[in-house]
XYZ file of C-alpha atoms in Angstrom:
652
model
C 151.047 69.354 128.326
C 149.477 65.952 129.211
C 152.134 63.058 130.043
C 151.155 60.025 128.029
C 151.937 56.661 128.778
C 152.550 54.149 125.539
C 150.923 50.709 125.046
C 152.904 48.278 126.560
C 152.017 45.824 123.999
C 155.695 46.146 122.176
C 157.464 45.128 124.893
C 154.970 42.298 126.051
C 154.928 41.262 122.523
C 158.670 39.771 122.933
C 158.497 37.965 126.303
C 155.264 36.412 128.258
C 157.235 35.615 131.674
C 156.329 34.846 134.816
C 156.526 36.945 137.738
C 156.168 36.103 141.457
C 154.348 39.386 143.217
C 153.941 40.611 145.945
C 150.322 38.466 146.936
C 147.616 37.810 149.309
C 149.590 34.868 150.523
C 148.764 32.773 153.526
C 147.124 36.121 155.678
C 145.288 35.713 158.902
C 142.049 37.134 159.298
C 141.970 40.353 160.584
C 140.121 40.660 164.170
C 136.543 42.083 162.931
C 134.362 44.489 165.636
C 130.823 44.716 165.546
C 129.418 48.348 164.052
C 128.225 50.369 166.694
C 124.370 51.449 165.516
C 126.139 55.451 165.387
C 128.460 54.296 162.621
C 125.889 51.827 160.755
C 123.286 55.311 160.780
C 126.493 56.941 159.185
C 127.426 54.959 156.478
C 124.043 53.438 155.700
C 123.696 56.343 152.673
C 125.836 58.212 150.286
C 125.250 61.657 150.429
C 128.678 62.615 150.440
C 131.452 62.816 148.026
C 133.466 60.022 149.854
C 130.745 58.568 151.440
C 130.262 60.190 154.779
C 131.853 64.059 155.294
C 135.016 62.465 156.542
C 135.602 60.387 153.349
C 135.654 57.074 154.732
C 134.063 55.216 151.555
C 132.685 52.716 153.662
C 128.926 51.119 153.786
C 127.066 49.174 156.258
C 125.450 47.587 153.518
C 125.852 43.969 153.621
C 124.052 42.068 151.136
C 126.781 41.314 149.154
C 129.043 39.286 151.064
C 132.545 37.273 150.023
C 130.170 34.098 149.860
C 128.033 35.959 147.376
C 129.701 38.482 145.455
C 130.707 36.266 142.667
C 126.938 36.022 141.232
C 127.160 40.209 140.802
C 126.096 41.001 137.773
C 125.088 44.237 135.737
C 121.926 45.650 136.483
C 121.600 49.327 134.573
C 123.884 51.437 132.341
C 124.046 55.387 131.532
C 125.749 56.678 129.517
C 126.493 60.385 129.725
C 126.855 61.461 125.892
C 130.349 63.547 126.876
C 132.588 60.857 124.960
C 131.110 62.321 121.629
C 134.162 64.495 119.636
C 132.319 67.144 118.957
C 131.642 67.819 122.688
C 135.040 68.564 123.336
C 136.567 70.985 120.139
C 139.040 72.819 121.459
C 140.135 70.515 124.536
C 143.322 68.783 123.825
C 143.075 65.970 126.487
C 139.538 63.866 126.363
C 136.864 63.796 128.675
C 137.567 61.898 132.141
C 134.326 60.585 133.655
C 136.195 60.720 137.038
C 132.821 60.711 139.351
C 131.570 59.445 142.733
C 127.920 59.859 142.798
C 126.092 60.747 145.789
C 122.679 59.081 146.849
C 119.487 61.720 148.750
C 115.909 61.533 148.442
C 116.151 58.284 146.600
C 118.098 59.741 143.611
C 121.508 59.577 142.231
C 123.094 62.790 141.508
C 126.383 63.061 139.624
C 128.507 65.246 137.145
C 129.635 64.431 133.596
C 133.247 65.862 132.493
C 131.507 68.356 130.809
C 129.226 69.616 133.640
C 126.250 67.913 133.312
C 124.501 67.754 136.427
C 122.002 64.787 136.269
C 119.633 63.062 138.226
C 118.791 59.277 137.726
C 116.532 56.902 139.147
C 118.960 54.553 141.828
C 117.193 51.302 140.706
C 116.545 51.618 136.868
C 119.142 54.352 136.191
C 116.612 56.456 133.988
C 117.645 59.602 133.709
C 115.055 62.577 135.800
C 116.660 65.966 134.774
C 119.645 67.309 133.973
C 121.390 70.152 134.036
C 123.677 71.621 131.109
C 126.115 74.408 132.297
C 127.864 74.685 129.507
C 131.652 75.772 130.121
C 134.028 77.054 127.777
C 136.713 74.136 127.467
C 139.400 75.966 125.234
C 142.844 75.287 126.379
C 141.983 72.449 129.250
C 144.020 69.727 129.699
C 141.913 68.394 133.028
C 138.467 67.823 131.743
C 136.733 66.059 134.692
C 134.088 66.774 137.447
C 134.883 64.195 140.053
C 131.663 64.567 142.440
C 128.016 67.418 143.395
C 127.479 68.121 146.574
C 123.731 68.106 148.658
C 122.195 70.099 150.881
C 118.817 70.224 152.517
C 116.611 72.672 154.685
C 114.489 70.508 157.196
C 112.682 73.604 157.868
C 111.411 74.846 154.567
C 107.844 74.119 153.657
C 107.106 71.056 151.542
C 107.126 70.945 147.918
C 109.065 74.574 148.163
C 111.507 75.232 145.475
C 115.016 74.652 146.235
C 114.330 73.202 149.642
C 116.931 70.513 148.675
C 119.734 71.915 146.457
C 122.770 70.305 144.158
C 125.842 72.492 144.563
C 128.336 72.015 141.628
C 131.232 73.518 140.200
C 132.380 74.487 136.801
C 135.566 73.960 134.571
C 135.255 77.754 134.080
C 135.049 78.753 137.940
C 131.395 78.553 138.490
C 129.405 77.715 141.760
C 125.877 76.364 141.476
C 122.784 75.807 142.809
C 120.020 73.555 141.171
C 117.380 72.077 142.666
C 117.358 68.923 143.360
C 113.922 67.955 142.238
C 113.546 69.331 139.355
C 117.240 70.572 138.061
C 115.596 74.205 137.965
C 118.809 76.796 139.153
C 118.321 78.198 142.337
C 117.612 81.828 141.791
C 117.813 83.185 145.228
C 121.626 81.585 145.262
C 124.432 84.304 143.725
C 123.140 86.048 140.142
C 120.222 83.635 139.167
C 121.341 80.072 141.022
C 125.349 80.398 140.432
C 128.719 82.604 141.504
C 131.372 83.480 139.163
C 134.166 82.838 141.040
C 136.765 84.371 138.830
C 135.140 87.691 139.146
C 137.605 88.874 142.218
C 140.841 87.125 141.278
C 142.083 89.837 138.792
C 143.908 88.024 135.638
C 142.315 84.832 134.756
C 143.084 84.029 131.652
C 141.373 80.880 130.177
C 141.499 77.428 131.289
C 143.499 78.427 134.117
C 141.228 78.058 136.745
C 138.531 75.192 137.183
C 136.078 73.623 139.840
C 137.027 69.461 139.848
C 136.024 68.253 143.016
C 133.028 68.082 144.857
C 131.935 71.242 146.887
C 131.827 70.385 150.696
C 128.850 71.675 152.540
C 129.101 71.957 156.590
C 125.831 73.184 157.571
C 124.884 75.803 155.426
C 127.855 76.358 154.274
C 129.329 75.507 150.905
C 133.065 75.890 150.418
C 135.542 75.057 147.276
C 138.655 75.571 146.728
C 139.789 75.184 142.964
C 142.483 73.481 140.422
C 144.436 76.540 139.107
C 146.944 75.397 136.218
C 150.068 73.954 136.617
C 153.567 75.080 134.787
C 151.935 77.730 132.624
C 152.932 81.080 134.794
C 154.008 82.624 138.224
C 150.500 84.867 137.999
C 147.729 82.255 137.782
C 145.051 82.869 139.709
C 145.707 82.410 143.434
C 144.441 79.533 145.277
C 142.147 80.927 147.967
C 139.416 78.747 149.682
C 136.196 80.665 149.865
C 132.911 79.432 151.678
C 129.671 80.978 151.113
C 125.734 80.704 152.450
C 124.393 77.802 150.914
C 120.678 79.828 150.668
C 122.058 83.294 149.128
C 125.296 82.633 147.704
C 126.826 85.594 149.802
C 130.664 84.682 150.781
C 130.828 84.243 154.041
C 135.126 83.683 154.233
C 137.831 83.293 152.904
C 141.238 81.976 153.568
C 144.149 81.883 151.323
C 147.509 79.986 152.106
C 150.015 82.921 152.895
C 151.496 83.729 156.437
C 148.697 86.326 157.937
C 151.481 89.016 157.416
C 151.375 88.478 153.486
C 147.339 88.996 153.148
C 145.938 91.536 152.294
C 142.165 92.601 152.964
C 139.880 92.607 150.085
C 142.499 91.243 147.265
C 144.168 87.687 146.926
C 147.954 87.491 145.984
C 148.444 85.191 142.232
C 150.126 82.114 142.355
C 149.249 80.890 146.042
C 148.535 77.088 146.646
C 145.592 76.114 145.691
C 143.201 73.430 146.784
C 142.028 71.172 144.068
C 141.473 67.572 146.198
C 138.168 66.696 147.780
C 138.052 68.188 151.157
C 136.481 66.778 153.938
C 134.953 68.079 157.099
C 133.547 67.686 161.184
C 130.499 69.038 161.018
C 130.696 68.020 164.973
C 133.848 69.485 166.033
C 133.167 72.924 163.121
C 136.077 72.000 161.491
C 136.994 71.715 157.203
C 139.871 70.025 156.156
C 141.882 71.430 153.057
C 144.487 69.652 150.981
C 147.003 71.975 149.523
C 148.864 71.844 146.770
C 152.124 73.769 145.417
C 152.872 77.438 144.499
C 153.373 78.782 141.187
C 156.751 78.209 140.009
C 156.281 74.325 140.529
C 159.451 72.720 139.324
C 161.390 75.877 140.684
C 161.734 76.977 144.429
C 163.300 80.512 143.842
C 161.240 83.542 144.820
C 158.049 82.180 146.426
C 158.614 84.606 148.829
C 157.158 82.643 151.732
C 154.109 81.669 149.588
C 154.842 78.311 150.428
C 154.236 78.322 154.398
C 150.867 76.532 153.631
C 151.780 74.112 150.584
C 151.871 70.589 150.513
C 149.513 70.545 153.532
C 146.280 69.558 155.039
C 145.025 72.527 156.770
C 142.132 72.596 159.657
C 139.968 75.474 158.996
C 137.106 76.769 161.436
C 133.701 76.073 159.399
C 132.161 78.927 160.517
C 134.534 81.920 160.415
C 137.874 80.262 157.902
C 140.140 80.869 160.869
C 142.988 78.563 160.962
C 143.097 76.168 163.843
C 146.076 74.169 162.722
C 148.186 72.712 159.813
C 150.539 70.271 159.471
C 153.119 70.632 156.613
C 154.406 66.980 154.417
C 156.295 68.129 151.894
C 158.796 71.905 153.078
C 159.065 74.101 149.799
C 157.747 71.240 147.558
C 159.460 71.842 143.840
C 158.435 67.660 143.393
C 154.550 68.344 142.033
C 154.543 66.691 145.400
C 150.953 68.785 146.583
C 148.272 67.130 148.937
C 146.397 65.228 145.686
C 143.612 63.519 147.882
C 140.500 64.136 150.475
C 142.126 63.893 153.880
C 140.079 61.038 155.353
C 138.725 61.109 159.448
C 139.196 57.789 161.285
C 138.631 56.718 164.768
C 142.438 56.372 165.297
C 142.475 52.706 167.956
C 144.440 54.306 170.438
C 146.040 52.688 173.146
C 143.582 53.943 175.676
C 140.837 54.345 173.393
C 139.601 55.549 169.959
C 141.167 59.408 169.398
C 139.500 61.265 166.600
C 142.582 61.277 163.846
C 142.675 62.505 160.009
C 144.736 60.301 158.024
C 146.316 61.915 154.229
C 147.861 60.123 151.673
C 150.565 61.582 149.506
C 152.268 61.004 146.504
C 154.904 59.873 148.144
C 152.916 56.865 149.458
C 153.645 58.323 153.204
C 150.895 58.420 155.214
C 150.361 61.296 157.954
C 148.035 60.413 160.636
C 147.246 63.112 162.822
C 145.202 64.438 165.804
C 141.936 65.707 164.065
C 141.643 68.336 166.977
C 144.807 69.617 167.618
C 147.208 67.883 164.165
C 149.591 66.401 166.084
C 151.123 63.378 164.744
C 149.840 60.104 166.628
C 152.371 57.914 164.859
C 155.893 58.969 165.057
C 157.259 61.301 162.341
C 160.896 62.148 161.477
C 162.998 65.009 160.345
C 165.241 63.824 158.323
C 167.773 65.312 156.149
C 167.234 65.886 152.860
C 169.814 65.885 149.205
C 170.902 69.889 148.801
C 171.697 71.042 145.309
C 169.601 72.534 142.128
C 169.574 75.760 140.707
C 168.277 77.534 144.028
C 169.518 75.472 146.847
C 169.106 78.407 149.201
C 165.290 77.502 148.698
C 165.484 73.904 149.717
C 164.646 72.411 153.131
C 167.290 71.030 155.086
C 164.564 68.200 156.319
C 161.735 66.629 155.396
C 159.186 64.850 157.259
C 159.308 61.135 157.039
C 156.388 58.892 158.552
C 158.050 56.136 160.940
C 154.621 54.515 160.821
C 152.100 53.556 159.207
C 154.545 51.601 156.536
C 155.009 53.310 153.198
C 152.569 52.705 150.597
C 155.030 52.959 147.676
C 159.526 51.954 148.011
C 161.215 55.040 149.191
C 164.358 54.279 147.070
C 165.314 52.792 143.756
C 168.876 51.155 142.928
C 170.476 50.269 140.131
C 169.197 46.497 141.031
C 165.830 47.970 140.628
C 165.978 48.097 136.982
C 163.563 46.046 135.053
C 163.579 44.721 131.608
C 161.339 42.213 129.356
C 164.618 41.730 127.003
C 168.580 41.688 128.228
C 169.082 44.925 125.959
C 165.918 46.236 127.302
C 166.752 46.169 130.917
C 170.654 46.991 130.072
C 168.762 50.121 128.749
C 167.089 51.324 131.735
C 170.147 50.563 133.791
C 172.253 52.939 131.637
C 169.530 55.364 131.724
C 169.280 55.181 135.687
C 173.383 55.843 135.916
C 172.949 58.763 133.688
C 170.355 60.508 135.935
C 170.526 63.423 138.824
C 169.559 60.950 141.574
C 169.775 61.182 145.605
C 166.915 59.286 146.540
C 163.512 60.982 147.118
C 163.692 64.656 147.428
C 166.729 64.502 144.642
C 166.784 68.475 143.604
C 165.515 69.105 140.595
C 168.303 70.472 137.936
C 168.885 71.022 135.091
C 170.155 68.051 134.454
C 167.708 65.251 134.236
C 166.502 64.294 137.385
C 165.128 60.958 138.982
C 161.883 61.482 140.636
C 160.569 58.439 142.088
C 157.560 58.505 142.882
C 157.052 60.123 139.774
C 154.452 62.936 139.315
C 151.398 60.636 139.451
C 152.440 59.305 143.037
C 152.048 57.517 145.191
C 149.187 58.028 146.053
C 147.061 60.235 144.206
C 143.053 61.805 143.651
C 141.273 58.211 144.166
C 142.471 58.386 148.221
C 142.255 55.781 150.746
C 139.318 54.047 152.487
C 138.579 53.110 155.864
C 137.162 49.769 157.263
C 136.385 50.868 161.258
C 135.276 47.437 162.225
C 138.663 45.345 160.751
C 140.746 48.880 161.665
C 142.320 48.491 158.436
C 142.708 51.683 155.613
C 143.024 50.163 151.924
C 144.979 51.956 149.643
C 146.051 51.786 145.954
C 149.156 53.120 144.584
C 150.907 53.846 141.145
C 154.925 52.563 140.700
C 156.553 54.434 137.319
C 159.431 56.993 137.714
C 159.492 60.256 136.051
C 162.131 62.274 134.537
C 162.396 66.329 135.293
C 164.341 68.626 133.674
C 164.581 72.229 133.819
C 165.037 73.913 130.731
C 166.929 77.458 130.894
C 164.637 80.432 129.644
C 167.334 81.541 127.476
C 167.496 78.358 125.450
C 163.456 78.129 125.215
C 163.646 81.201 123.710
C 166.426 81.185 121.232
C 165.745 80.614 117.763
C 164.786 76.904 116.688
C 164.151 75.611 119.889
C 161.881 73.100 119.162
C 161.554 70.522 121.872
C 157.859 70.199 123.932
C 158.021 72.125 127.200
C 156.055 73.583 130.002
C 156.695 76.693 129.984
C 156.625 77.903 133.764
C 156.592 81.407 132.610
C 157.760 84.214 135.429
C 160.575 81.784 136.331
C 163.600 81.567 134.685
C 163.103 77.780 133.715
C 160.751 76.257 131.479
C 160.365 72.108 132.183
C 160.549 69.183 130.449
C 158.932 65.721 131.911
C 157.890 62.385 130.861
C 157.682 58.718 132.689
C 161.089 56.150 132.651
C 160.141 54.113 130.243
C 162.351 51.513 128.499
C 163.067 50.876 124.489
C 160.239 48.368 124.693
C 157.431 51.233 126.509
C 157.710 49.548 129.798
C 158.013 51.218 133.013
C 161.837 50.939 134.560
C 161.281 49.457 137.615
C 160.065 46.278 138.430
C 156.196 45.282 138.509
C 154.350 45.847 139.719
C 153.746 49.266 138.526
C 150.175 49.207 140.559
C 149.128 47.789 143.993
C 146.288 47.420 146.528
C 147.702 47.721 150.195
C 146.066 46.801 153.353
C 147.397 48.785 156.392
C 146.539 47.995 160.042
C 145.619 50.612 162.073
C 146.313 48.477 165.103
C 149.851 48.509 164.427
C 150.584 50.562 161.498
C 151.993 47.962 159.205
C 150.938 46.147 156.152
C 148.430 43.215 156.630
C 148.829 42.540 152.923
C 149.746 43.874 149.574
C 148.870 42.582 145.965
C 148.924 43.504 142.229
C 146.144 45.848 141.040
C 145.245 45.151 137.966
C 147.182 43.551 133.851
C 148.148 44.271 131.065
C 144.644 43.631 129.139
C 143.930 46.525 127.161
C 147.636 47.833 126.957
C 148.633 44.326 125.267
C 147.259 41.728 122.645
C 145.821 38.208 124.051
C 147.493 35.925 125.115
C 149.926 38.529 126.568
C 147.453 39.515 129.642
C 149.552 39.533 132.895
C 148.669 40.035 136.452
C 151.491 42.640 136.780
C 149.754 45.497 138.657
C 149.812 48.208 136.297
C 149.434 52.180 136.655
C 145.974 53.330 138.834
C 143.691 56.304 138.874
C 140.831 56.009 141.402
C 139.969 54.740 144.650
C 138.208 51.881 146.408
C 134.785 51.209 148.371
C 134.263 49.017 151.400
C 131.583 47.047 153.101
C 130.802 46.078 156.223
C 130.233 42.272 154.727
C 134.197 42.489 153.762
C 134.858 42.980 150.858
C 136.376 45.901 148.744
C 135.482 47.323 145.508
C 137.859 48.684 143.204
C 138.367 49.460 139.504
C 141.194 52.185 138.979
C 143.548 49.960 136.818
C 143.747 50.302 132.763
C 142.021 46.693 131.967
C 138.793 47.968 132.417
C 137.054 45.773 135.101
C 136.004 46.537 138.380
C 137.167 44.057 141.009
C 136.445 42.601 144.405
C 138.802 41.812 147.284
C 138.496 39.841 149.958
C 139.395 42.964 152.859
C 140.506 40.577 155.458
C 143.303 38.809 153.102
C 143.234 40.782 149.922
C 142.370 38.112 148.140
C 140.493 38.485 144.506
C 136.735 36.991 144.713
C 135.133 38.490 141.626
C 135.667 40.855 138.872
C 133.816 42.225 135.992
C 134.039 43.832 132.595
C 133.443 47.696 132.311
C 132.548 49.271 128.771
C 135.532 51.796 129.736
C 138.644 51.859 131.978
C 136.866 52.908 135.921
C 139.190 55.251 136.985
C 136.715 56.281 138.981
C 135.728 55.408 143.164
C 132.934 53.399 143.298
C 129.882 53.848 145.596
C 127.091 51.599 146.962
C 123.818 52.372 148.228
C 120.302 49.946 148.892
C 117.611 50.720 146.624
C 114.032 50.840 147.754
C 113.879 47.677 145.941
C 115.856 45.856 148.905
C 118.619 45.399 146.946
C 122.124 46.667 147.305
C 123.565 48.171 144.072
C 127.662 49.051 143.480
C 128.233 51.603 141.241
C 131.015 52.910 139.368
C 131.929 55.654 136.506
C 134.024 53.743 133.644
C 135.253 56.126 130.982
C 138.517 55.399 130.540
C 141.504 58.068 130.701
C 143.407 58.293 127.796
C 146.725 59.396 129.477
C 147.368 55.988 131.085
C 146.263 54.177 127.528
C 142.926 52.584 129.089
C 139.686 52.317 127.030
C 137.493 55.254 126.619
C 133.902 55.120 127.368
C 130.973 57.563 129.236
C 129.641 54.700 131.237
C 127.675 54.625 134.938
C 127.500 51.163 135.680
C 125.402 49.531 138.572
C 125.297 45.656 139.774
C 123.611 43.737 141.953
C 122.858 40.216 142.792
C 120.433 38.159 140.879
């Protein structure tokens, strides 16, 4: 069942205030290094998901500069025909056009919700082929393809078939292979260009198992994990990451997140985590790098039977053979919807005696691990630190829980009572009555069966849209959501008796159904103060914040004149330049936005037909100039407009 968030425009409607946020303030300009030519070869195209394999989202383009960027302006628009009604008949959430495209052979290719694979000209954005694959959508409530993946064989002849491929996933648990000239499938790759990946995961039943992300290819390899459904039963489909010849299609490995004990050969155990984030990779050091998320049984840690050793992790796996090098574990027996949501993103950590190759994940707790790329060892000081007991199965709960000393939190690790927010008296008095009445503990509160306080709520945190990396400033941008949720677990024996009528997830196989929504007050407003989204700036150098402001306001969740700067609730990630600046849309108002990266200061922002909850890319088009480009379709869980919008500027 999708959470929805209401229009805020009730409660803005009765009070236009002012608010003093947190803001760019008086911030010293960060110490900027010169690119070394390696890194400006690196990040000069997009052929990757998050830019380069490691997901830094950064370009060495520079054309657009904080002196220039405010003459941007639109240059093309596609749209993708997927916002149409009857495209989607039997889905009961709409279409999220969620993508990243990627830039090769002078051609954007991209994904539309619906798995469209297209091709379009970088400089007029006229379409050159697509691609229809057609997936059954009955029963989705995630209908999204976030990114394609390239690869390309220097050695084939020229003009051969296939020599350059598109590898894409489906919402139905396909893997293909198209080529990338002429959107033709691949018919040397699986049965006739793509794999059905359900075929050797026993009971899939529908909509409970879909490709979301991007493939990631490592040579000629192509591996995926997938998003297997959330809260519907303990024997979804397991979670197993499989990588496979990127010329035949044959599976190469696989590796699935139990204890080695726990596997067995030649069948994969249901309800293991899965892997649904972007995954990123070393093609140098042979190395993928998987974000896990949670068991079956979600909201409930009884009888996982050690299926949790690997959730809630980012997990090194050997490119070539799937053997585990190492894993490093940030949530213990997660029952939070607390799994890795993001691409693990690989830095240059600026050591003390020198750069040390490091992999930095975001959470949804707005913790950030940084860790050894090589080895995983933590190069900023973690903590064990105890953790609240109590729930139905406490005997399942970690004692501990990993706490990040540094880099600083991205999102307030605790709420109080003080924290309450209201746009009226009664409003607020509300929230505050609502907050004493909860199961609270601070983060990692168990979840009961009373109503529990989860805060960060299930969105994060951090979430999908990840973090991006600036390696000449050393600073990692990051943009977070603020609204608590409420979790409640709802005994199978009341679900079941007769007239039971309230709207649960059912969590079948456990012996708790759930029930979940955001803190909201009377008036639709989030709890806690605003703002309820930010952009944070964290140096590397030192592992604290260089600056922090409000992402985004309330236009399109409120009337005029009642458009605030409050930082409101995000879904996407940012781009940066080497000129910088960074480029982010995410927020519900539908524009896309430029920050100064040095002081986080807003330079220029722009309109989008639809909310861009989305990560924008950039690229230089063989007309010399440099384009930004971002998805804007809206998402209409968070109340933004909806749209099926690519949208490219450039400077005059």
């Amino acid at each position: 069942m999708p959470i929805r968030f209401p229009s805020l425009a009730p409660a803005l409607a009765v009070a236009c205030f002012s608010l003093t946020g947190c803001g760019a303030g008086d911030v010293p300009p960060v110490q900027r290094e010169a690119l070394p030519p390696v890194l400006a070869e690196r990040h000069a195209d997009w052929r990757h998901y998050g830019g380069d394999e490691g997901g830094a989202r950064f370009v060495s383009h520079a054309q657009i500069t904080p002196d220039n960027v405010a003459t941007l302006q639109p240059a093309w628009t596609y749209h993708t025909g997927d916002l149409a009604p009857e495209t989607f008949p039997d889905a009961f959430n709409s279409p999220a056009l969620q993508v990243t495209p990627i830039l090769a052979r002078n051609t954007l290719y991209l994904c539309s919700p619906r798995n469209r694979v297209i091709a379009l000209d970088p400089v007029t954005g006229e379409e050159r082929w697509h691609y229809d694959a057609d997936p059954a959508l009955v029963g989705l409530y995630s209908v999204t393809c976030r990114g394609v993946a390239f690869h390309e064989s220097p050695a084939a002849p020229s003009g051969q078939a296939c020599a350059a491929r598109i590898l894409a996933g489906t919402l139905d648990g396909r893997l293909l292979a198209l080529d990338a000239d002429s959107g033709q499938p691949c018919r040397d790759f699986g049965e006739s260009g793509e794999i059905d990946l359900t075929a050797d995961l026993g009971d899939v039943r529908p909509a409970e198992y879909a490709l979301t992300s991007a493939p990631t290819v490592v040579g000629d390899r192509v591996v995926v994990g997938a998003h297997v459904a959330d809260l519907r039963r303990g024997g979804v489909p397991s979670g197993v990451v499989r990588a496979f010849d990127v010329h035949s299609g044959k599976q190469v490995w696989d590796w699935e997140a139990l204890p080695p004990e726990q596997r067995v050969e030649g069948s994969y155990l249901p309800g293991t985590p899965n892997a649904w984030a972007p995954f990123s990779a070393d093609s140098e050091r042979g190395l993928v790098f998987i974000p896990t998320g949670n068991p079956a049984g979600d909201y409930y840690g009884g009888e996982r039977n050690g299926r949790d050793t690997f959730g809630s992790s980012v997990v090194a796996l050997d490119a070539l053979t799937g053997e585990r090098r190492w894993s490093y574990q940030t949530v213990h027996h997660d029952i939070w919807d607390y799994d890795v949501p993001s691409q693990p993103v690989l830095i240059d950590y600026p050591g003390p005696e020198g750069p040390v190759p490091a992999l930095v994940q975001a959470t949804k707790m707005g913790f950030l691990f940084v860790l050894n790329r090589e080895t995983g060892e933590p190069l900023l000081p973690i903590e064990e630190r105890p953790a609240p007991r109590g729930g139905p199965a406490p005997e399942a709960l970690s004692p501990t829980q990993p706490w990040p000393v540094l880099p600083d939190p991205l999102h307030p690790t605790e709420l109080t009572e003080d924290d309450m927010f209201g746009f009226l008296w009664f409003d607020r008095q509300a929230c505050i009555k609502q907050f004493r009445s909860l199961n609270y503990a601070g983060l990692y509160t168990p979840i009961s069966t009373e109503p529990t306080l989860v805060y960060p709520g299930f969105m994060g945190g951090s979430n999908w849209g990840s973090v991006s990396w600036d390696p000449q400033r050393k600073l990692l941008l990051a943009n977070t959501s603020r609204v608590p949720a409420v979790i409640e677990l709802i005994p199978r024996d009341v679900v079941e008796a007769p007239g039971f009528s309230e709207r649960v997830e059912l969590q079948l196989d456990t012996p708790y159904a759930v029930k979940r929504r955001p803190m909201l007050s009377p008036l639709g407003a989030p709890c806690t103060r605003p703002p309820w989204g930010v952009l944070t700036a964290i140096d590397m150098t030192t592992g604290r914040k260089a600056w922090e402001v409000p992402l985004g306001g309330t236009r399109d969740l409120a009337p005029f004149p009642l458009w605030l700067n409050l930082g409101v609730p995000n879904s996407g990630g940012s781009l940066v330049t080497a000129s910088g600046l960074t480029f982010i849309a995410a927020a519900t108002d539908s524009y896309l936005r430029a920050f100064a990266t040095d002081t986080g200061e807003e330079l220029w922002k722009a309109r989008l037909p639809a909310g861009g909850h989305a990560t924008p890319m950039s690229y230089t088009g063989e007309d010399g100039a440099q384009y930004v480009v971002i998805a804007a379709s809206g998402n209409r869980m968070l109340g933004s407009r909806m749209g099926d919008a690519i949208v490219a500027f450039r400077l005059p």
